[in-house]
mmCIF file with all atom_site columns, C-alpha atoms in Angstrom:
data_model
loop_
_atom_site.group_PDB
_atom_site.id
_atom_site.type_symbol
_atom_site.label_atom_id
_atom_site.label_alt_id
_atom_site.label_comp_id
_atom_site.label_asym_id
_atom_site.label_entity_id
_atom_site.label_seq_id
_atom_site.pdbx_PDB_ins_code
_atom_site.Cartn_x
_atom_site.Cartn_y
_atom_site.Cartn_z
_atom_site.occupancy
_atom_site.B_iso_or_equiv
_atom_site.pdbx_formal_charge
_atom_site.auth_seq_id
_atom_site.auth_comp_id
_atom_site.auth_asym_id
_atom_site.auth_atom_id
_atom_site.pdbx_PDB_model_num
ATOM 1   C CA . MET T 1 1   ? 10.557 64.218 -69.426 1.00 0.00 ? 6   MET T CA 1
ATOM 2   C CA . SER T 1 2   ? 13.857 65.611 -70.118 1.00 0.00 ? 7   SER T CA 1
ATOM 3   C CA . GLU T 1 3   ? 17.058 64.822 -72.075 1.00 0.00 ? 8   GLU T CA 1
ATOM 4   C CA . ASN T 1 4   ? 18.865 62.953 -68.502 1.00 0.00 ? 9   ASN T CA 1
ATOM 5   C CA . GLU T 1 5   ? 16.156 60.687 -68.058 1.00 0.00 ? 10  GLU T CA 1
ATOM 6   C CA . THR T 1 6   ? 15.087 59.362 -71.637 1.00 0.00 ? 11  THR T CA 1
ATOM 7   C CA . LEU T 1 7   ? 15.449 55.619 -70.224 1.00 0.00 ? 12  LEU T CA 1
ATOM 8   C CA . ARG T 1 8   ? 17.120 53.549 -73.213 1.00 0.00 ? 13  ARG T CA 1
ATOM 9   C CA . ALA T 1 9   ? 16.928 49.840 -71.763 1.00 0.00 ? 14  ALA T CA 1
ATOM 10  C CA . THR T 1 10  ? 15.301 48.521 -67.981 1.00 0.00 ? 15  THR T CA 1
ATOM 11  C CA . GLY T 1 11  ? 15.620 44.876 -67.107 1.00 0.00 ? 16  GLY T CA 1
ATOM 12  C CA . ASP T 1 12  ? 15.548 42.811 -63.977 1.00 0.00 ? 17  ASP T CA 1
ATOM 13  C CA . TYR T 1 13  ? 19.117 42.030 -62.442 1.00 0.00 ? 18  TYR T CA 1
ATOM 14  C CA . VAL T 1 14  ? 20.063 39.438 -59.691 1.00 0.00 ? 19  VAL T CA 1
ATOM 15  C CA . GLY T 1 15  ? 24.499 40.850 -58.543 1.00 0.00 ? 20  GLY T CA 1
ATOM 16  C CA . ALA T 1 16  ? 27.818 40.257 -56.416 1.00 0.00 ? 21  ALA T CA 1
ATOM 17  C CA . THR T 1 17  ? 30.891 41.466 -55.739 1.00 0.00 ? 22  THR T CA 1
ATOM 18  C CA . ALA T 1 18  ? 33.733 40.133 -57.365 1.00 0.00 ? 23  ALA T CA 1
ATOM 19  C CA . GLY T 1 19  ? 34.930 40.214 -53.804 1.00 0.00 ? 24  GLY T CA 1
ATOM 20  C CA . GLU T 1 20  ? 31.618 38.254 -52.546 1.00 0.00 ? 25  GLU T CA 1
ATOM 21  C CA . LEU T 1 21  ? 31.818 35.859 -55.353 1.00 0.00 ? 26  LEU T CA 1
ATOM 22  C CA . SER T 1 22  ? 35.395 35.216 -54.509 1.00 0.00 ? 27  SER T CA 1
ATOM 23  C CA . ARG T 1 23  ? 34.200 34.496 -50.643 1.00 0.00 ? 28  ARG T CA 1
ATOM 24  C CA . LYS T 1 24  ? 31.380 31.633 -51.479 1.00 0.00 ? 29  LYS T CA 1
ATOM 25  C CA . THR T 1 25  ? 31.805 28.188 -50.309 1.00 0.00 ? 30  THR T CA 1
ATOM 26  C CA . ALA T 1 26  ? 32.322 25.256 -52.127 1.00 0.00 ? 31  ALA T CA 1
ATOM 27  C CA . ALA T 1 27  ? 28.377 24.341 -51.137 1.00 0.00 ? 32  ALA T CA 1
ATOM 28  C CA . ASP T 1 28  ? 27.354 27.661 -52.222 1.00 0.00 ? 33  ASP T CA 1
ATOM 29  C CA . LYS T 1 29  ? 28.580 27.301 -55.062 1.00 0.00 ? 34  LYS T CA 1
ATOM 30  C CA . MET T 1 30  ? 26.251 23.568 -55.131 1.00 0.00 ? 35  MET T CA 1
ATOM 31  C CA . ALA T 1 31  ? 23.222 25.483 -54.657 1.00 0.00 ? 36  ALA T CA 1
ATOM 32  C CA . GLY T 1 32  ? 24.085 28.114 -57.413 1.00 0.00 ? 37  GLY T CA 1
ATOM 33  C CA . GLY T 1 33  ? 24.340 24.616 -60.336 1.00 0.00 ? 38  GLY T CA 1
ATOM 34  C CA . VAL T 1 34  ? 20.555 24.867 -58.849 1.00 0.00 ? 39  VAL T CA 1
ATOM 35  C CA . SER T 1 35  ? 19.853 28.103 -58.616 1.00 0.00 ? 40  SER T CA 1
ATOM 36  C CA . GLN T 1 36  ? 22.014 31.554 -59.146 1.00 0.00 ? 41  GLN T CA 1
ATOM 37  C CA . LYS T 1 37  ? 20.205 33.163 -56.551 1.00 0.00 ? 42  LYS T CA 1
ATOM 38  C CA . ALA T 1 38  ? 22.257 31.648 -53.971 1.00 0.00 ? 43  ALA T CA 1
ATOM 39  C CA . LEU T 1 39  ? 25.384 33.160 -55.121 1.00 0.00 ? 44  LEU T CA 1
ATOM 40  C CA . PHE T 1 40  ? 23.902 36.459 -56.235 1.00 0.00 ? 45  PHE T CA 1
ATOM 41  C CA . LEU T 1 41  ? 22.197 38.151 -53.105 1.00 0.00 ? 46  LEU T CA 1
ATOM 42  C CA . ARG T 1 42  ? 21.765 41.528 -54.849 1.00 0.00 ? 47  ARG T CA 1
ATOM 43  C CA . ARG T 1 43  ? 18.441 42.590 -57.083 1.00 0.00 ? 48  ARG T CA 1
ATOM 44  C CA . GLY T 1 44  ? 17.086 44.707 -58.365 1.00 0.00 ? 49  GLY T CA 1
ATOM 45  C CA . ARG T 1 45  ? 16.451 46.815 -61.707 1.00 0.00 ? 50  ARG T CA 1
ATOM 46  C CA . ILE T 1 46  ? 18.562 47.744 -63.954 1.00 0.00 ? 51  ILE T CA 1
ATOM 47  C CA . ALA T 1 47  ? 18.707 51.084 -65.983 1.00 0.00 ? 52  ALA T CA 1
ATOM 48  C CA . LEU T 1 48  ? 20.470 52.819 -68.488 1.00 0.00 ? 53  LEU T CA 1
ATOM 49  C CA . HIS T 1 49  ? 19.794 56.701 -69.088 1.00 0.00 ? 54  HIS T CA 1
ATOM 50  C CA . GLU T 1 50  ? 20.743 59.089 -71.357 1.00 0.00 ? 55  GLU T CA 1
ATOM 51  C CA . ASP T 1 51  ? 23.711 59.801 -68.992 1.00 0.00 ? 56  ASP T CA 1
ATOM 52  C CA . ARG T 1 52  ? 23.944 56.991 -66.214 1.00 0.00 ? 57  ARG T CA 1
ATOM 53  C CA . LEU T 1 53  ? 23.945 53.385 -65.442 1.00 0.00 ? 58  LEU T CA 1
ATOM 54  C CA . VAL T 1 54  ? 21.438 52.775 -62.236 1.00 0.00 ? 59  VAL T CA 1
ATOM 55  C CA . LEU T 1 55  ? 20.755 49.688 -60.507 1.00 0.00 ? 60  LEU T CA 1
ATOM 56  C CA . GLY T 1 56  ? 18.422 49.817 -58.623 1.00 0.00 ? 61  GLY T CA 1
ATOM 57  C CA . ALA T 1 57  ? 18.320 48.905 -54.735 1.00 0.00 ? 62  ALA T CA 1
ATOM 58  C CA . TRP T 1 58  ? 22.101 47.332 -55.463 1.00 0.00 ? 63  TRP T CA 1
ATOM 59  C CA . SER T 1 59  ? 22.767 47.750 -51.125 1.00 0.00 ? 64  SER T CA 1
ATOM 60  C CA . GLU T 1 60  ? 20.995 49.154 -48.317 1.00 0.00 ? 65  GLU T CA 1
ATOM 61  C CA . ALA T 1 61  ? 22.046 52.825 -49.028 1.00 0.00 ? 66  ALA T CA 1
ATOM 62  C CA . GLY T 1 62  ? 19.676 52.539 -52.681 1.00 0.00 ? 67  GLY T CA 1
ATOM 63  C CA . ASP T 1 63  ? 20.449 52.634 -56.212 1.00 0.00 ? 68  ASP T CA 1
ATOM 64  C CA . LEU T 1 64  ? 24.024 52.379 -57.282 1.00 0.00 ? 69  LEU T CA 1
ATOM 65  C CA . VAL T 1 65  ? 23.988 55.338 -60.294 1.00 0.00 ? 70  VAL T CA 1
ATOM 66  C CA . LEU T 1 66  ? 27.502 54.752 -62.281 1.00 0.00 ? 71  LEU T CA 1
ATOM 67  C CA . ARG T 1 67  ? 28.888 58.101 -64.856 1.00 0.00 ? 72  ARG T CA 1
ATOM 68  C CA . ARG T 1 68  ? 30.311 56.313 -68.256 1.00 0.00 ? 73  ARG T CA 1
ATOM 69  C CA . ALA T 1 69  ? 33.405 57.681 -66.218 1.00 0.00 ? 74  ALA T CA 1
ATOM 70  C CA . ASP T 1 70  ? 32.672 55.271 -63.574 1.00 0.00 ? 75  ASP T CA 1
ATOM 71  C CA . ILE T 1 71  ? 32.372 52.606 -65.549 1.00 0.00 ? 76  ILE T CA 1
ATOM 72  C CA . THR T 1 72  ? 36.446 50.869 -66.446 1.00 0.00 ? 77  THR T CA 1
ATOM 73  C CA . SER T 1 73  ? 35.467 47.428 -68.265 1.00 0.00 ? 78  SER T CA 1
ATOM 74  C CA . VAL T 1 74  ? 32.662 45.825 -69.324 1.00 0.00 ? 79  VAL T CA 1
ATOM 75  C CA . GLU T 1 75  ? 33.237 41.711 -70.838 1.00 0.00 ? 80  GLU T CA 1
ATOM 76  C CA . VAL T 1 76  ? 30.735 38.879 -71.136 1.00 0.00 ? 81  VAL T CA 1
ATOM 77  C CA . ARG T 1 77  ? 32.675 35.854 -70.167 1.00 0.00 ? 82  ARG T CA 1
ATOM 78  C CA . PHE T 1 78  ? 33.699 32.702 -67.530 1.00 0.00 ? 83  PHE T CA 1
ATOM 79  C CA . THR T 1 79  ? 35.830 33.280 -64.505 1.00 0.00 ? 84  THR T CA 1
ATOM 80  C CA . ASP T 1 80  ? 37.237 31.823 -61.879 1.00 0.00 ? 85  ASP T CA 1
ATOM 81  C CA . LEU T 1 81  ? 35.039 32.800 -60.075 1.00 0.00 ? 86  LEU T CA 1
ATOM 82  C CA . TYR T 1 82  ? 31.344 32.174 -62.145 1.00 0.00 ? 87  TYR T CA 1
ATOM 83  C CA . GLY T 1 83  ? 32.697 29.271 -64.623 1.00 0.00 ? 88  GLY T CA 1
ATOM 84  C CA . ARG T 1 84  ? 30.888 27.215 -67.873 1.00 0.00 ? 89  ARG T CA 1
ATOM 85  C CA . PHE T 1 85  ? 29.993 24.572 -64.791 1.00 0.00 ? 90  PHE T CA 1
ATOM 86  C CA . ILE T 1 86  ? 28.134 27.089 -62.394 1.00 0.00 ? 91  ILE T CA 1
ATOM 87  C CA . GLY T 1 87  ? 26.276 29.358 -64.668 1.00 0.00 ? 92  GLY T CA 1
ATOM 88  C CA . GLY T 1 88  ? 25.423 26.770 -67.536 1.00 0.00 ? 93  GLY T CA 1
ATOM 89  C CA . LEU T 1 89  ? 27.469 25.038 -70.321 1.00 0.00 ? 94  LEU T CA 1
ATOM 90  C CA . LEU T 1 90  ? 26.036 27.413 -73.099 1.00 0.00 ? 95  LEU T CA 1
ATOM 91  C CA . ASN T 1 91  ? 27.856 30.469 -74.308 1.00 0.00 ? 96  ASN T CA 1
ATOM 92  C CA . ALA T 1 92  ? 24.043 32.109 -73.405 1.00 0.00 ? 97  ALA T CA 1
ATOM 93  C CA . GLY T 1 93  ? 24.624 31.979 -69.484 1.00 0.00 ? 98  GLY T CA 1
ATOM 94  C CA . LYS T 1 94  ? 28.355 33.946 -69.259 1.00 0.00 ? 99  LYS T CA 1
ATOM 95  C CA . PRO T 1 95  ? 28.008 37.158 -67.126 1.00 0.00 ? 100 PRO T CA 1
ATOM 96  C CA . LEU T 1 96  ? 28.103 40.614 -67.356 1.00 0.00 ? 101 LEU T CA 1
ATOM 97  C CA . ILE T 1 97  ? 30.876 41.767 -66.110 1.00 0.00 ? 102 ILE T CA 1
ATOM 98  C CA . LEU T 1 98  ? 31.390 45.401 -64.944 1.00 0.00 ? 103 LEU T CA 1
ATOM 99  C CA . GLY T 1 99  ? 34.587 46.866 -64.454 1.00 0.00 ? 104 GLY T CA 1
ATOM 100 C CA . THR T 1 100 ? 33.928 50.245 -61.575 1.00 0.00 ? 105 THR T CA 1
ATOM 101 C CA . VAL T 1 101 ? 35.366 52.631 -60.078 1.00 0.00 ? 106 VAL T CA 1
ATOM 102 C CA . PRO T 1 102 ? 32.748 52.925 -57.183 1.00 0.00 ? 107 PRO T CA 1
ATOM 103 C CA . ALA T 1 103 ? 32.100 49.916 -56.719 1.00 0.00 ? 108 ALA T CA 1
ATOM 104 C CA . GLY T 1 104 ? 34.822 47.370 -57.968 1.00 0.00 ? 109 GLY T CA 1
ATOM 105 C CA . GLU T 1 105 ? 34.834 44.511 -59.940 1.00 0.00 ? 110 GLU T CA 1
ATOM 106 C CA . ILE T 1 106 ? 30.668 43.789 -59.902 1.00 0.00 ? 111 ILE T CA 1
ATOM 107 C CA . TYR T 1 107 ? 28.939 40.347 -61.973 1.00 0.00 ? 112 TYR T CA 1
ATOM 108 C CA . LEU T 1 108 ? 25.371 40.795 -63.028 1.00 0.00 ? 113 LEU T CA 1
ATOM 109 C CA . LEU T 1 109 ? 23.245 38.419 -64.435 1.00 0.00 ? 114 LEU T CA 1
ATOM 110 C CA . ILE T 1 110 ? 20.525 40.199 -66.764 1.00 0.00 ? 115 ILE T CA 1
ATOM 111 C CA . ASP T 1 111 ? 16.559 38.739 -67.360 1.00 0.00 ? 116 ASP T CA 1
ATOM 112 C CA . ARG T 1 112 ? 17.490 35.504 -66.124 1.00 0.00 ? 117 ARG T CA 1
ATOM 113 C CA . LYS T 1 113 ? 15.383 32.494 -67.404 1.00 0.00 ? 118 LYS T CA 1
ATOM 114 C CA . GLU T 1 114 ? 16.600 29.910 -64.742 1.00 0.00 ? 119 GLU T CA 1
ATOM 115 C CA . PHE T 1 115 ? 14.864 26.604 -67.306 1.00 0.00 ? 120 PHE T CA 1
ATOM 116 C CA . MET T 1 116 ? 16.759 27.806 -69.803 1.00 0.00 ? 121 MET T CA 1
ATOM 117 C CA . GLU T 1 117 ? 19.971 29.393 -68.365 1.00 0.00 ? 122 GLU T CA 1
ATOM 118 C CA . THR T 1 118 ? 20.161 31.957 -70.577 1.00 0.00 ? 123 THR T CA 1
ATOM 119 C CA . THR T 1 119 ? 20.559 36.049 -69.764 1.00 0.00 ? 124 THR T CA 1
ATOM 120 C CA . ASP T 1 120 ? 20.077 39.218 -72.276 1.00 0.00 ? 125 ASP T CA 1
ATOM 121 C CA . ASP T 1 121 ? 24.200 40.296 -70.703 1.00 0.00 ? 126 ASP T CA 1
ATOM 122 C CA . ARG T 1 122 ? 25.238 39.866 -74.421 1.00 0.00 ? 127 ARG T CA 1
ATOM 123 C CA . ALA T 1 123 ? 22.646 42.890 -76.144 1.00 0.00 ? 128 ALA T CA 1
ATOM 124 C CA . TRP T 1 124 ? 22.942 44.823 -72.668 1.00 0.00 ? 129 TRP T CA 1
ATOM 125 C CA . ALA T 1 125 ? 27.246 44.802 -73.177 1.00 0.00 ? 130 ALA T CA 1
ATOM 126 C CA . ALA T 1 126 ? 26.761 45.855 -76.366 1.00 0.00 ? 131 ALA T CA 1
ATOM 127 C CA . ARG T 1 127 ? 24.199 48.971 -75.300 1.00 0.00 ? 132 ARG T CA 1
ATOM 128 C CA . ILE T 1 128 ? 26.462 50.003 -72.689 1.00 0.00 ? 133 ILE T CA 1
ATOM 129 C CA . GLU T 1 129 ? 29.799 49.801 -75.033 1.00 0.00 ? 134 GLU T CA 1
ATOM 130 C CA . ALA T 1 130 ? 28.172 51.595 -77.137 1.00 0.00 ? 135 ALA T CA 1
ATOM 131 C CA . TRP T 1 131 ? 26.770 54.700 -74.499 1.00 0.00 ? 136 TRP T CA 1
ATOM 132 C CA . LEU T 1 132 ? 30.136 54.431 -73.406 1.00 0.00 ? 137 LEU T CA 1
ATOM 133 C CA . GLY T 1 133 ? 31.314 55.655 -77.037 1.00 0.00 ? 138 GLY T CA 1
ATOM 134 C CA . GLU T 1 134 ? 29.122 58.564 -76.990 1.00 0.00 ? 139 GLU T CA 1
#
């Protein structure tokens, strides 16, 4: 395996763009309080490699491949589009928000445990920030 093929981390994600979340109705948001899959219609595997971050099965066209230069920001926080009411009362439910050049702002829930309303988003944010700083 070449250095560029070295896999640093992988997990399952559900995701949506900020634009997609902004178009959700009140009924969608209520359904999202029961299952985040009502709001986050994109699903697949996330993989961090030495030279890229890949969101598998992002669209009908396939994977979304992000290079370091494609990522403009990394945050884990509640927003008006995805708040504490929908994401759960715990800080562990905050979405990972990536600012990207090709897709705009992306909201991700990585390895979300439905019953516990927790994600691995904070660990992923730390991984991505470290990778961007290399």
